[in-house]
Coordinates of C-alpha atoms and ligand atoms in Angstrom, one line a residue:
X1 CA 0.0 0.0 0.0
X2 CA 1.7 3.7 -0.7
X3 CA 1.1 6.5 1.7
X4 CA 0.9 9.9 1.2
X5 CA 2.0 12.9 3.4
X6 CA -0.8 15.3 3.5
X7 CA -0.3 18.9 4.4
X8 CA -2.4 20.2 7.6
X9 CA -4.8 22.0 5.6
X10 CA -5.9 18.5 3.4
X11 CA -5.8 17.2 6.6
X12 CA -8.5 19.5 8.0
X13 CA -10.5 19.8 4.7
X14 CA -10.8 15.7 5.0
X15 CA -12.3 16.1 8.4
X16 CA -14.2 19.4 7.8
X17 CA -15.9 17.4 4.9
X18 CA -16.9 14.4 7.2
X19 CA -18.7 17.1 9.4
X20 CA -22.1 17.6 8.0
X21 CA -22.2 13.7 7.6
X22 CA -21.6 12.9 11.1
X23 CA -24.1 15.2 12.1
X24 CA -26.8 13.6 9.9
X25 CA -26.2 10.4 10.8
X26 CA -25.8 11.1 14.6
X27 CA -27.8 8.6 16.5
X28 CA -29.2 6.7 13.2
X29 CA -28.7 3.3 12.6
X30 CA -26.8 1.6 9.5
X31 CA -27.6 -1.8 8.6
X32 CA -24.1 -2.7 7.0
X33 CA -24.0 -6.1 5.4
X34 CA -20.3 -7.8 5.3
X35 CA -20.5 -10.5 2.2
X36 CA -19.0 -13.1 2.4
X37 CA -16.9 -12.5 -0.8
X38 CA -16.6 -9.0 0.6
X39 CA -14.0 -10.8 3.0
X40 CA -11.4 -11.6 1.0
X41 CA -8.2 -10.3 2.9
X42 CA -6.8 -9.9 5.6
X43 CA -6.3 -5.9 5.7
X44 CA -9.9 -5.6 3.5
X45 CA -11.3 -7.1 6.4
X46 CA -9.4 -5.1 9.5
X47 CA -10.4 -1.8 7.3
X48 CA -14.3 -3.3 7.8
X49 CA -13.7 -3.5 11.4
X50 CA -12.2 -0.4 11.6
X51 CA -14.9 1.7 9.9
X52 CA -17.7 0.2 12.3
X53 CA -16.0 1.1 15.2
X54 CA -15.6 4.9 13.8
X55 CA -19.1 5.0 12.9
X56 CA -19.9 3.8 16.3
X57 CA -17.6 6.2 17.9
X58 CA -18.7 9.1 16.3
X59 CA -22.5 8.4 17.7
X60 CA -24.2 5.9 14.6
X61 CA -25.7 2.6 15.4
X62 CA -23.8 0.6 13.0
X63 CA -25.9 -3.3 13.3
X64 CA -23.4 -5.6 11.0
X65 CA -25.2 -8.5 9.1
X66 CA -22.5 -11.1 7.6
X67 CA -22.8 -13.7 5.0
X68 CA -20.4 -16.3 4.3
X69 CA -21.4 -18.5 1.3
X70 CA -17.3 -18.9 0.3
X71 CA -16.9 -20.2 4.0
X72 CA -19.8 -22.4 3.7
X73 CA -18.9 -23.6 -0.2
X74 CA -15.0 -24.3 1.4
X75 CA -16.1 -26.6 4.2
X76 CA -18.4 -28.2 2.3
X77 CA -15.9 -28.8 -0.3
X78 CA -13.7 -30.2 2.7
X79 CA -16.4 -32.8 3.3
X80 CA -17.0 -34.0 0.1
X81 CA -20.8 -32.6 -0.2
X82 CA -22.1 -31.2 -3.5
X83 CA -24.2 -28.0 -3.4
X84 CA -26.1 -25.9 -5.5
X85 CA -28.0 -23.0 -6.0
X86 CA -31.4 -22.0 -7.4
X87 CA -31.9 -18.5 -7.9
X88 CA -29.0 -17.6 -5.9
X89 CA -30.3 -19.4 -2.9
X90 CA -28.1 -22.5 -1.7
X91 CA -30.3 -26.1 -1.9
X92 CA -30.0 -26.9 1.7
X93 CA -30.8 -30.1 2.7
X94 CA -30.5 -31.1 6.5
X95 CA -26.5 -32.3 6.6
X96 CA -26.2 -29.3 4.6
X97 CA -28.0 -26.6 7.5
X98 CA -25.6 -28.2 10.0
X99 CA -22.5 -26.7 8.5
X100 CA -24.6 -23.3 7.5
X101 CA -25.1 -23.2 11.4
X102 CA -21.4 -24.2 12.0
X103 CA -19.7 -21.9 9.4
X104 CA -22.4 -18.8 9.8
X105 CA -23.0 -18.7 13.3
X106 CA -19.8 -20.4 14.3
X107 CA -16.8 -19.8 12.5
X108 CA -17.9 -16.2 10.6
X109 CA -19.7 -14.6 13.1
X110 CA -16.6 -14.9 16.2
X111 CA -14.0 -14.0 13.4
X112 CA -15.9 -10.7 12.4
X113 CA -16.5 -10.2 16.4
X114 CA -13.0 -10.4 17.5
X115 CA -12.1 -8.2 14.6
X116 CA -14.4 -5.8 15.6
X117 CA -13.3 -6.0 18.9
X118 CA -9.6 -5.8 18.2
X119 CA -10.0 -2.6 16.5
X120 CA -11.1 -1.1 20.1
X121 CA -14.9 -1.9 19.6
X122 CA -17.3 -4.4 21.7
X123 CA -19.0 -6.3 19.4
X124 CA -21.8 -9.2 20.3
X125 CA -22.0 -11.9 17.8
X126 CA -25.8 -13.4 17.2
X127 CA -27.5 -15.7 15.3
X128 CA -31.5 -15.3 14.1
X129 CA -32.0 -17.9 17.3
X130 CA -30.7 -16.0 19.8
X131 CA -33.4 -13.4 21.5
X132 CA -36.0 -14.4 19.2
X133 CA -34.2 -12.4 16.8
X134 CA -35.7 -14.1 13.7
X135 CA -38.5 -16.1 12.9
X136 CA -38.4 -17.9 9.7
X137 CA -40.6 -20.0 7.3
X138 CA -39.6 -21.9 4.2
X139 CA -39.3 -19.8 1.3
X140 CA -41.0 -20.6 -2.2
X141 CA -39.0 -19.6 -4.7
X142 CA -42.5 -18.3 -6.6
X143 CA -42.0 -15.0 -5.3
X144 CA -37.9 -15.0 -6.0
X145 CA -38.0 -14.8 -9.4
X146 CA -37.6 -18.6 -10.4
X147 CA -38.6 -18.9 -13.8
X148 CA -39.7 -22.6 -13.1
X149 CA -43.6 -22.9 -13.4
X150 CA -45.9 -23.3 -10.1
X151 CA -46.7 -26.4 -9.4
X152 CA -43.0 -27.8 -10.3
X153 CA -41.0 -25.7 -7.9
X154 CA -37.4 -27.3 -6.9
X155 CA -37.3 -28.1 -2.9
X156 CA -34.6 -26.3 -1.7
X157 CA -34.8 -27.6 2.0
X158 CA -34.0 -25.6 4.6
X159 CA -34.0 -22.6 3.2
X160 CA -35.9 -19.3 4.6
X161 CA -37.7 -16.4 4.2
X162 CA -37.9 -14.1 7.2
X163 CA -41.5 -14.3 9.0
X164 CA -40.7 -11.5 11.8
X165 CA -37.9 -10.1 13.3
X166 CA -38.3 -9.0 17.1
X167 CA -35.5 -6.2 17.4
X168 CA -35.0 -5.8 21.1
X169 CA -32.4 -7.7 21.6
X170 CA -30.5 -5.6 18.9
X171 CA -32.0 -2.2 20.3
X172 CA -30.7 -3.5 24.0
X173 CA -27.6 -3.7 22.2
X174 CA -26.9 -0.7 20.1
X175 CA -28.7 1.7 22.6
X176 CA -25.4 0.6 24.8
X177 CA -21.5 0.7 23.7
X178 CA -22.1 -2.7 21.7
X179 CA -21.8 -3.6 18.0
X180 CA -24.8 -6.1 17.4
X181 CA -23.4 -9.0 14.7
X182 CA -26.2 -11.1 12.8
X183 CA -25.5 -14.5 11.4
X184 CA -28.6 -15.2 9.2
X185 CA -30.3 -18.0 10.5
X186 CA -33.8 -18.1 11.7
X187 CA -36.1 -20.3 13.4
X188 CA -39.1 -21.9 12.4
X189 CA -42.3 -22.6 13.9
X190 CA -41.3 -26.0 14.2
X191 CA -37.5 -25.0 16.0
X192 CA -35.2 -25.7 13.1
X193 CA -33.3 -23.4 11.7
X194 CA -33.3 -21.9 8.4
X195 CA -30.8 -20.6 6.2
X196 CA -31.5 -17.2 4.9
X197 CA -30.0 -15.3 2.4
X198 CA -28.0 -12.7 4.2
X199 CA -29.0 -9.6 2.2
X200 CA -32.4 -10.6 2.8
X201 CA -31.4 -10.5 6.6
X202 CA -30.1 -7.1 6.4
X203 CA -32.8 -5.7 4.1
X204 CA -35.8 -6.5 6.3
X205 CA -33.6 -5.6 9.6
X206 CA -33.0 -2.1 8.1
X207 CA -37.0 -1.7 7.9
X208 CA -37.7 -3.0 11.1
X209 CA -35.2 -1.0 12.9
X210 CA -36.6 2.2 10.4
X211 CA -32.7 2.5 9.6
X212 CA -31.2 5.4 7.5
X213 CA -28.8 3.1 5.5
X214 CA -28.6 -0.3 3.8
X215 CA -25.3 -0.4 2.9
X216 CA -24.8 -4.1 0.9
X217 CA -20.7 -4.2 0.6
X218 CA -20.2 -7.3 -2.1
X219 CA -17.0 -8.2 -4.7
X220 CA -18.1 -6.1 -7.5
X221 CA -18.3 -2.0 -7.8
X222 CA -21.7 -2.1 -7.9
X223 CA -24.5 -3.2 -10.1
X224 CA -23.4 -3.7 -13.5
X225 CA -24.7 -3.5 -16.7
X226 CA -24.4 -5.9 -19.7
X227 CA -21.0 -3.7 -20.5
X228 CA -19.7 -3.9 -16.9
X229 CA -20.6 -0.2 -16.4
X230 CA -21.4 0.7 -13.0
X231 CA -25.1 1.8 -13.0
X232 CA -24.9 4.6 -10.2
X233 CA -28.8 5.4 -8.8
X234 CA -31.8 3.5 -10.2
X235 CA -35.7 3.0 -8.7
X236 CA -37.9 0.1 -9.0
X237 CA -38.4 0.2 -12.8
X238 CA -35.7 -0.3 -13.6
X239 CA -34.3 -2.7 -11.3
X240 CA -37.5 -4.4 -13.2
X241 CA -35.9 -4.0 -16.3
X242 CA -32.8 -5.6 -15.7
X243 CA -34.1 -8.4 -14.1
X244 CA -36.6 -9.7 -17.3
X245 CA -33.3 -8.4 -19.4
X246 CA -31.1 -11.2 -17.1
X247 CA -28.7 -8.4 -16.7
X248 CA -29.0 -8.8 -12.7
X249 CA -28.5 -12.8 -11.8
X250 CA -27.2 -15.1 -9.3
X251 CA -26.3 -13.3 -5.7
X252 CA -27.1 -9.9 -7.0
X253 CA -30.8 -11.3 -7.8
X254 CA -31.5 -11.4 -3.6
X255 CA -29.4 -8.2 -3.0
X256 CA -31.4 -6.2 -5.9
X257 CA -34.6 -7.4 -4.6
X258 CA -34.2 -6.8 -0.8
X259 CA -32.3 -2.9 -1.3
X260 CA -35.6 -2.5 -3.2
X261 CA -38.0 -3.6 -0.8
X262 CA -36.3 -1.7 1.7
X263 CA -36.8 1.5 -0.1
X264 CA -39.7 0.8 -0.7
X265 CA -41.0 0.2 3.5
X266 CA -38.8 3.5 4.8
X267 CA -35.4 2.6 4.7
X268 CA -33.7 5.9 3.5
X269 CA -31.8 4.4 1.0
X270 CA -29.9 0.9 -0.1
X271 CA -26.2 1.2 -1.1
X272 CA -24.5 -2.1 -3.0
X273 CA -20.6 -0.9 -2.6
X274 CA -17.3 -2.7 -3.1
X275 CA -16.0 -4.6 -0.2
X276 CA -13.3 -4.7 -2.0
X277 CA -11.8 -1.0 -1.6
X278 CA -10.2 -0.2 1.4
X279 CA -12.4 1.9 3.7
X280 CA -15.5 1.5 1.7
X281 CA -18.1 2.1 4.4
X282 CA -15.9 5.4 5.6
X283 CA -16.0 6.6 1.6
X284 CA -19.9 5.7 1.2
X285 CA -20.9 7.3 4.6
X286 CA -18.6 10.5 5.3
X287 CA -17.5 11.7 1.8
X288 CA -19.1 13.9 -1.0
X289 CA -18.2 11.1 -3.2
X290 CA -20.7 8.5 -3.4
X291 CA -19.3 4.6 -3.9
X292 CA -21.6 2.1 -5.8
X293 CA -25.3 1.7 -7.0
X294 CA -27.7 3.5 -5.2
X295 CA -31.0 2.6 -5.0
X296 CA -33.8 5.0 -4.4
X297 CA -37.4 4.3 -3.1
X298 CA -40.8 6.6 -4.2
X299 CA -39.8 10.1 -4.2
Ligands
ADP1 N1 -25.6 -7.1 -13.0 C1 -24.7 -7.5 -12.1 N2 -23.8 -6.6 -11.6 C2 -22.9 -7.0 -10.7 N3 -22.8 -8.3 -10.2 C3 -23.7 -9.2 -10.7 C4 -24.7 -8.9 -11.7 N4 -25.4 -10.0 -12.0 C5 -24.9 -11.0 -11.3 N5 -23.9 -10.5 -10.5 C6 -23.1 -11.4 -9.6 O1 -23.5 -11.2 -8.3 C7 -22.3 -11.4 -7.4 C8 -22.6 -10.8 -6.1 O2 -23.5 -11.6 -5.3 P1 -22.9 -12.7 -4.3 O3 -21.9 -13.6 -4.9 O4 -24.1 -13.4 -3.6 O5 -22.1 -11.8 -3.3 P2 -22.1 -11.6 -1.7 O6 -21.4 -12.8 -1.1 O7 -21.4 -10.3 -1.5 O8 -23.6 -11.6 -1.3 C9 -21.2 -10.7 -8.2 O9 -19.9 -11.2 -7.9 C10 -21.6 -11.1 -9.7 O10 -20.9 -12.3 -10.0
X2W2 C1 -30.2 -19.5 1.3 C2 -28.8 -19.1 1.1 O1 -28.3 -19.1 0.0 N1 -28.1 -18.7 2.2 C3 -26.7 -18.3 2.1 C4 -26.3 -17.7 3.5 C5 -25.0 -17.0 3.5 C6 -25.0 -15.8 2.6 O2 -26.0 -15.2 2.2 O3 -23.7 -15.4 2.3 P1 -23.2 -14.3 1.2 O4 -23.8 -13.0 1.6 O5 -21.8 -14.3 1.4 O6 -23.7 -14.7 -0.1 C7 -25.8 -19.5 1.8 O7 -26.0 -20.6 2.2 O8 -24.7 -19.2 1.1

Protein backbone atom coordinates (compact mmCIF):
# COMPACT_ATOMS: atom_id res chain seq x y z
CA UNK A 1 0.00 0.00 0.00
CA UNK A 2 1.65 3.72 -0.69
CA UNK A 3 1.10 6.47 1.66
CA UNK A 4 0.88 9.90 1.20
CA UNK A 5 2.04 12.88 3.41
CA UNK A 6 -0.81 15.35 3.54
CA UNK A 7 -0.30 18.90 4.44
CA UNK A 8 -2.35 20.20 7.63
CA UNK A 9 -4.75 21.96 5.61
CA UNK A 10 -5.86 18.52 3.40
CA UNK A 11 -5.77 17.20 6.58
CA UNK A 12 -8.50 19.54 7.95
CA UNK A 13 -10.47 19.79 4.75
CA UNK A 14 -10.76 15.73 5.03
CA UNK A 15 -12.33 16.07 8.39
CA UNK A 16 -14.20 19.45 7.81
CA UNK A 17 -15.94 17.39 4.88
CA UNK A 18 -16.95 14.41 7.18
CA UNK A 19 -18.69 17.10 9.43
CA UNK A 20 -22.14 17.57 7.96
CA UNK A 21 -22.24 13.71 7.63
CA UNK A 22 -21.57 12.87 11.10
CA UNK A 23 -24.13 15.21 12.06
CA UNK A 24 -26.84 13.64 9.88
CA UNK A 25 -26.22 10.41 10.77
CA UNK A 26 -25.80 11.09 14.59
CA UNK A 27 -27.79 8.57 16.54
CA UNK A 28 -29.20 6.70 13.22
CA UNK A 29 -28.67 3.31 12.64
CA UNK A 30 -26.85 1.60 9.55
CA UNK A 31 -27.58 -1.79 8.56
CA UNK A 32 -24.06 -2.74 6.99
CA UNK A 33 -23.97 -6.11 5.35
CA UNK A 34 -20.33 -7.76 5.28
CA UNK A 35 -20.54 -10.52 2.18
CA UNK A 36 -18.96 -13.09 2.41
CA UNK A 37 -16.86 -12.50 -0.80
CA UNK A 38 -16.58 -9.04 0.62
CA UNK A 39 -13.95 -10.78 2.97
CA UNK A 40 -11.44 -11.62 0.98
CA UNK A 41 -8.23 -10.30 2.90
CA UNK A 42 -6.85 -9.91 5.60
CA UNK A 43 -6.33 -5.89 5.71
CA UNK A 44 -9.89 -5.63 3.51
CA UNK A 45 -11.32 -7.12 6.37
CA UNK A 46 -9.39 -5.11 9.52
CA UNK A 47 -10.36 -1.77 7.29
CA UNK A 48 -14.33 -3.28 7.75
CA UNK A 49 -13.74 -3.51 11.44
CA UNK A 50 -12.20 -0.44 11.64
CA UNK A 51 -14.89 1.68 9.87
CA UNK A 52 -17.74 0.16 12.28
CA UNK A 53 -15.98 1.13 15.22
CA UNK A 54 -15.57 4.90 13.84
CA UNK A 55 -19.13 4.98 12.87
CA UNK A 56 -19.93 3.75 16.27
CA UNK A 57 -17.62 6.16 17.95
CA UNK A 58 -18.74 9.11 16.31
CA UNK A 59 -22.53 8.39 17.66
CA UNK A 60 -24.22 5.91 14.64
CA UNK A 61 -25.68 2.62 15.40
CA UNK A 62 -23.77 0.61 13.03
CA UNK A 63 -25.88 -3.26 13.31
CA UNK A 64 -23.37 -5.56 11.00
CA UNK A 65 -25.16 -8.50 9.08
CA UNK A 66 -22.51 -11.07 7.59
CA UNK A 67 -22.82 -13.73 4.96
CA UNK A 68 -20.40 -16.28 4.32
CA UNK A 69 -21.36 -18.51 1.27
CA UNK A 70 -17.27 -18.85 0.27
CA UNK A 71 -16.88 -20.20 3.97
CA UNK A 72 -19.79 -22.40 3.71
CA UNK A 73 -18.94 -23.60 -0.21
CA UNK A 74 -14.95 -24.33 1.36
CA UNK A 75 -16.07 -26.64 4.18
CA UNK A 76 -18.42 -28.25 2.32
CA UNK A 77 -15.92 -28.82 -0.31
CA UNK A 78 -13.67 -30.23 2.74
CA UNK A 79 -16.38 -32.84 3.26
CA UNK A 80 -17.03 -34.01 0.12
CA UNK A 81 -20.76 -32.58 -0.19
CA UNK A 82 -22.09 -31.17 -3.47
CA UNK A 83 -24.15 -28.01 -3.37
CA UNK A 84 -26.11 -25.89 -5.45
CA UNK A 85 -27.96 -22.99 -6.00
CA UNK A 86 -31.37 -22.00 -7.42
CA UNK A 87 -31.95 -18.54 -7.92
CA UNK A 88 -29.04 -17.59 -5.89
CA UNK A 89 -30.31 -19.38 -2.87
CA UNK A 90 -28.11 -22.49 -1.71
CA UNK A 91 -30.30 -26.14 -1.86
CA UNK A 92 -29.96 -26.87 1.69
CA UNK A 93 -30.76 -30.12 2.67
CA UNK A 94 -30.48 -31.07 6.52
CA UNK A 95 -26.55 -32.25 6.56
CA UNK A 96 -26.23 -29.28 4.65
CA UNK A 97 -28.03 -26.64 7.51
CA UNK A 98 -25.59 -28.17 9.96
CA UNK A 99 -22.47 -26.75 8.47
CA UNK A 100 -24.56 -23.34 7.53
CA UNK A 101 -25.11 -23.19 11.38
CA UNK A 102 -21.44 -24.18 12.03
CA UNK A 103 -19.66 -21.87 9.38
CA UNK A 104 -22.44 -18.83 9.80
CA UNK A 105 -23.02 -18.75 13.33
CA UNK A 106 -19.76 -20.39 14.31
CA UNK A 107 -16.78 -19.82 12.49
CA UNK A 108 -17.92 -16.18 10.64
CA UNK A 109 -19.68 -14.57 13.08
CA UNK A 110 -16.65 -14.94 16.24
CA UNK A 111 -14.04 -13.97 13.41
CA UNK A 112 -15.85 -10.67 12.43
CA UNK A 113 -16.53 -10.20 16.39
CA UNK A 114 -12.98 -10.45 17.47
CA UNK A 115 -12.12 -8.19 14.57
CA UNK A 116 -14.43 -5.82 15.56
CA UNK A 117 -13.25 -5.97 18.90
CA UNK A 118 -9.63 -5.83 18.20
CA UNK A 119 -10.03 -2.59 16.54
CA UNK A 120 -11.14 -1.07 20.07
CA UNK A 121 -14.92 -1.90 19.64
CA UNK A 122 -17.33 -4.40 21.70
CA UNK A 123 -18.99 -6.34 19.39
CA UNK A 124 -21.79 -9.16 20.28
CA UNK A 125 -22.03 -11.87 17.79
CA UNK A 126 -25.79 -13.36 17.19
CA UNK A 127 -27.49 -15.70 15.33
CA UNK A 128 -31.54 -15.33 14.06
CA UNK A 129 -32.04 -17.94 17.29
CA UNK A 130 -30.72 -15.99 19.78
CA UNK A 131 -33.35 -13.40 21.52
CA UNK A 132 -35.99 -14.41 19.17
CA UNK A 133 -34.18 -12.45 16.76
CA UNK A 134 -35.75 -14.13 13.69
CA UNK A 135 -38.46 -16.06 12.87
CA UNK A 136 -38.40 -17.90 9.73
CA UNK A 137 -40.62 -19.96 7.30
CA UNK A 138 -39.57 -21.92 4.23
CA UNK A 139 -39.29 -19.78 1.25
CA UNK A 140 -41.00 -20.59 -2.16
CA UNK A 141 -39.00 -19.62 -4.66
CA UNK A 142 -42.46 -18.34 -6.63
CA UNK A 143 -41.95 -15.00 -5.27
CA UNK A 144 -37.87 -15.02 -6.00
CA UNK A 145 -38.01 -14.75 -9.42
CA UNK A 146 -37.62 -18.59 -10.40
CA UNK A 147 -38.57 -18.90 -13.76
CA UNK A 148 -39.73 -22.58 -13.11
CA UNK A 149 -43.59 -22.91 -13.37
CA UNK A 150 -45.86 -23.25 -10.12
CA UNK A 151 -46.67 -26.44 -9.37
CA UNK A 152 -42.97 -27.82 -10.29
CA UNK A 153 -40.96 -25.67 -7.86
CA UNK A 154 -37.43 -27.32 -6.85
CA UNK A 155 -37.29 -28.13 -2.88
CA UNK A 156 -34.63 -26.29 -1.69
CA UNK A 157 -34.84 -27.64 2.02
CA UNK A 158 -33.95 -25.58 4.58
CA UNK A 159 -34.02 -22.56 3.15
CA UNK A 160 -35.92 -19.30 4.65
CA UNK A 161 -37.65 -16.40 4.21
CA UNK A 162 -37.92 -14.06 7.19
CA UNK A 163 -41.52 -14.32 9.03
CA UNK A 164 -40.73 -11.51 11.83
CA UNK A 165 -37.88 -10.08 13.28
CA UNK A 166 -38.27 -8.99 17.11
CA UNK A 167 -35.53 -6.17 17.44
CA UNK A 168 -35.00 -5.76 21.08
CA UNK A 169 -32.43 -7.74 21.63
CA UNK A 170 -30.54 -5.64 18.94
CA UNK A 171 -32.02 -2.24 20.26
CA UNK A 172 -30.75 -3.51 23.97
CA UNK A 173 -27.61 -3.69 22.24
CA UNK A 174 -26.87 -0.66 20.09
CA UNK A 175 -28.72 1.66 22.59
CA UNK A 176 -25.41 0.56 24.81
CA UNK A 177 -21.50 0.67 23.74
CA UNK A 178 -22.13 -2.70 21.71
CA UNK A 179 -21.80 -3.63 18.05
CA UNK A 180 -24.76 -6.12 17.42
CA UNK A 181 -23.35 -9.05 14.66
CA UNK A 182 -26.18 -11.05 12.80
CA UNK A 183 -25.53 -14.48 11.35
CA UNK A 184 -28.55 -15.18 9.20
CA UNK A 185 -30.25 -17.95 10.45
CA UNK A 186 -33.80 -18.11 11.73
CA UNK A 187 -36.13 -20.31 13.45
CA UNK A 188 -39.08 -21.95 12.35
CA UNK A 189 -42.35 -22.57 13.94
CA UNK A 190 -41.30 -25.98 14.24
CA UNK A 191 -37.49 -25.01 16.04
CA UNK A 192 -35.25 -25.68 13.11
CA UNK A 193 -33.34 -23.42 11.68
CA UNK A 194 -33.27 -21.87 8.37
CA UNK A 195 -30.81 -20.65 6.24
CA UNK A 196 -31.54 -17.21 4.93
CA UNK A 197 -29.96 -15.30 2.37
CA UNK A 198 -27.99 -12.74 4.20
CA UNK A 199 -29.03 -9.61 2.15
CA UNK A 200 -32.39 -10.55 2.75
CA UNK A 201 -31.35 -10.48 6.63
CA UNK A 202 -30.15 -7.11 6.44
CA UNK A 203 -32.84 -5.66 4.14
CA UNK A 204 -35.85 -6.50 6.30
CA UNK A 205 -33.57 -5.58 9.55
CA UNK A 206 -33.03 -2.12 8.09
CA UNK A 207 -37.04 -1.72 7.91
CA UNK A 208 -37.71 -3.03 11.10
CA UNK A 209 -35.19 -0.97 12.94
CA UNK A 210 -36.62 2.22 10.44
CA UNK A 211 -32.71 2.54 9.63
CA UNK A 212 -31.20 5.42 7.50
CA UNK A 213 -28.78 3.14 5.52
CA UNK A 214 -28.58 -0.29 3.76
CA UNK A 215 -25.25 -0.38 2.90
CA UNK A 216 -24.85 -4.11 0.91
CA UNK A 217 -20.74 -4.23 0.56
CA UNK A 218 -20.20 -7.29 -2.09
CA UNK A 219 -17.04 -8.24 -4.70
CA UNK A 220 -18.07 -6.08 -7.47
CA UNK A 221 -18.28 -2.01 -7.82
CA UNK A 222 -21.68 -2.12 -7.95
CA UNK A 223 -24.54 -3.25 -10.10
CA UNK A 224 -23.44 -3.73 -13.49
CA UNK A 225 -24.73 -3.48 -16.66
CA UNK A 226 -24.38 -5.94 -19.74
CA UNK A 227 -20.97 -3.66 -20.47
CA UNK A 228 -19.71 -3.92 -16.90
CA UNK A 229 -20.56 -0.20 -16.43
CA UNK A 230 -21.39 0.65 -12.98
CA UNK A 231 -25.08 1.77 -12.99
CA UNK A 232 -24.93 4.58 -10.21
CA UNK A 233 -28.77 5.36 -8.84
CA UNK A 234 -31.80 3.48 -10.18
CA UNK A 235 -35.75 3.05 -8.71
CA UNK A 236 -37.94 0.05 -8.96
CA UNK A 237 -38.44 0.24 -12.81
CA UNK A 238 -35.66 -0.29 -13.63
CA UNK A 239 -34.32 -2.70 -11.33
CA UNK A 240 -37.50 -4.43 -13.23
CA UNK A 241 -35.90 -4.02 -16.30
CA UNK A 242 -32.83 -5.58 -15.73
CA UNK A 243 -34.06 -8.37 -14.08
CA UNK A 244 -36.55 -9.72 -17.33
CA UNK A 245 -33.26 -8.40 -19.40
CA UNK A 246 -31.11 -11.17 -17.08
CA UNK A 247 -28.67 -8.37 -16.65
CA UNK A 248 -29.00 -8.81 -12.65
CA UNK A 249 -28.51 -12.84 -11.80
CA UNK A 250 -27.19 -15.15 -9.31
CA UNK A 251 -26.29 -13.32 -5.69
CA UNK A 252 -27.07 -9.88 -7.02
CA UNK A 253 -30.81 -11.31 -7.76
CA UNK A 254 -31.53 -11.36 -3.63
CA UNK A 255 -29.41 -8.25 -2.98
CA UNK A 256 -31.43 -6.16 -5.92
CA UNK A 257 -34.61 -7.37 -4.58
CA UNK A 258 -34.24 -6.80 -0.84
CA UNK A 259 -32.27 -2.95 -1.30
CA UNK A 260 -35.55 -2.53 -3.21
CA UNK A 261 -37.97 -3.64 -0.83
CA UNK A 262 -36.26 -1.71 1.70
CA UNK A 263 -36.75 1.47 -0.12
CA UNK A 264 -39.67 0.81 -0.66
CA UNK A 265 -40.98 0.24 3.48
CA UNK A 266 -38.81 3.49 4.84
CA UNK A 267 -35.38 2.62 4.67
CA UNK A 268 -33.73 5.88 3.47
CA UNK A 269 -31.78 4.41 0.95
CA UNK A 270 -29.92 0.89 -0.14
CA UNK A 271 -26.18 1.25 -1.14
CA UNK A 272 -24.50 -2.05 -2.98
CA UNK A 273 -20.63 -0.89 -2.55
CA UNK A 274 -17.34 -2.75 -3.10
CA UNK A 275 -16.01 -4.56 -0.24
CA UNK A 276 -13.34 -4.68 -1.97
CA UNK A 277 -11.81 -1.00 -1.63
CA UNK A 278 -10.18 -0.19 1.36
CA UNK A 279 -12.41 1.88 3.71
CA UNK A 280 -15.50 1.47 1.67
CA UNK A 281 -18.07 2.08 4.37
CA UNK A 282 -15.86 5.38 5.59
CA UNK A 283 -16.01 6.61 1.61
CA UNK A 284 -19.88 5.74 1.20
CA UNK A 285 -20.91 7.32 4.55
CA UNK A 286 -18.57 10.49 5.30
CA UNK A 287 -17.49 11.67 1.75
CA UNK A 288 -19.06 13.90 -0.95
CA UNK A 289 -18.23 11.11 -3.21
CA UNK A 290 -20.68 8.51 -3.38
CA UNK A 291 -19.32 4.64 -3.89
CA UNK A 292 -21.64 2.07 -5.79
CA UNK A 293 -25.31 1.70 -6.99
CA UNK A 294 -27.71 3.46 -5.21
CA UNK A 295 -31.02 2.61 -5.02
CA UNK A 296 -33.83 4.98 -4.43
CA UNK A 297 -37.40 4.33 -3.11
CA UNK A 298 -40.83 6.61 -4.23
CA UNK A 299 -39.83 10.10 -4.21
N1 LIG B 1 -25.62 -7.08 -13.05
C1 LIG B 1 -24.72 -7.50 -12.13
N2 LIG B 1 -23.82 -6.62 -11.61
C2 LIG B 1 -22.91 -7.04 -10.69
N3 LIG B 1 -22.80 -8.32 -10.24
C3 LIG B 1 -23.68 -9.23 -10.73
C4 LIG B 1 -24.68 -8.86 -11.69
N4 LIG B 1 -25.42 -9.97 -11.98
C5 LIG B 1 -24.89 -10.98 -11.26
N5 LIG B 1 -23.85 -10.55 -10.49
C6 LIG B 1 -23.06 -11.41 -9.61
O1 LIG B 1 -23.48 -11.21 -8.27
C7 LIG B 1 -22.33 -11.40 -7.44
C8 LIG B 1 -22.58 -10.81 -6.05
O2 LIG B 1 -23.48 -11.64 -5.33
P1 LIG B 1 -22.92 -12.72 -4.26
O3 LIG B 1 -21.92 -13.58 -4.94
O4 LIG B 1 -24.08 -13.37 -3.64
O5 LIG B 1 -22.13 -11.77 -3.27
P2 LIG B 1 -22.15 -11.62 -1.70
O6 LIG B 1 -21.39 -12.78 -1.15
O7 LIG B 1 -21.44 -10.32 -1.48
O8 LIG B 1 -23.59 -11.56 -1.25
C9 LIG B 1 -21.23 -10.74 -8.22
O9 LIG B 1 -19.95 -11.21 -7.85
C10 LIG B 1 -21.58 -11.14 -9.66
O10 LIG B 1 -20.95 -12.35 -10.00
C1 LIG C 1 -30.16 -19.53 1.34
C2 LIG C 1 -28.75 -19.10 1.11
O1 LIG C 1 -28.28 -19.13 -0.02
N1 LIG C 1 -28.05 -18.72 2.18
C3 LIG C 1 -26.69 -18.30 2.13
C4 LIG C 1 -26.33 -17.72 3.48
C5 LIG C 1 -25.00 -17.02 3.48
C6 LIG C 1 -24.99 -15.80 2.61
O2 LIG C 1 -26.00 -15.20 2.24
O3 LIG C 1 -23.72 -15.39 2.29
P1 LIG C 1 -23.23 -14.30 1.24
O4 LIG C 1 -23.83 -13.01 1.65
O5 LIG C 1 -21.77 -14.34 1.41
O6 LIG C 1 -23.67 -14.71 -0.14
C7 LIG C 1 -25.76 -19.48 1.77
O7 LIG C 1 -26.03 -20.60 2.17
O8 LIG C 1 -24.74 -19.22 1.11
Amino acid sequence: MTTTTKTPAEVAEVLTEALPYIQRFHGKTIVVKFGGNAMVDEALKRSFARDIVLMKLVGFNPVVVHGGGPQIGELLDRIGKETRFVDGMRVTDAETMDVVEMVLGGLVNKEIVQLINAQGGRAVGLTGKDGGLIRARQLRLDGMGADTPGSELPDIGHVGEVASIDASVVNMLDTGEFIPVIAPIGVGDDGRGYNINADLVAGKLAEVLGAEKLILLTNTEGLLDKDGHLLTGLDAERVEELIQDGTIQGGMLPKIRCALESVQNGVRAAHIIDGRVTHAVLLELFTDRGVGTLIHGPS
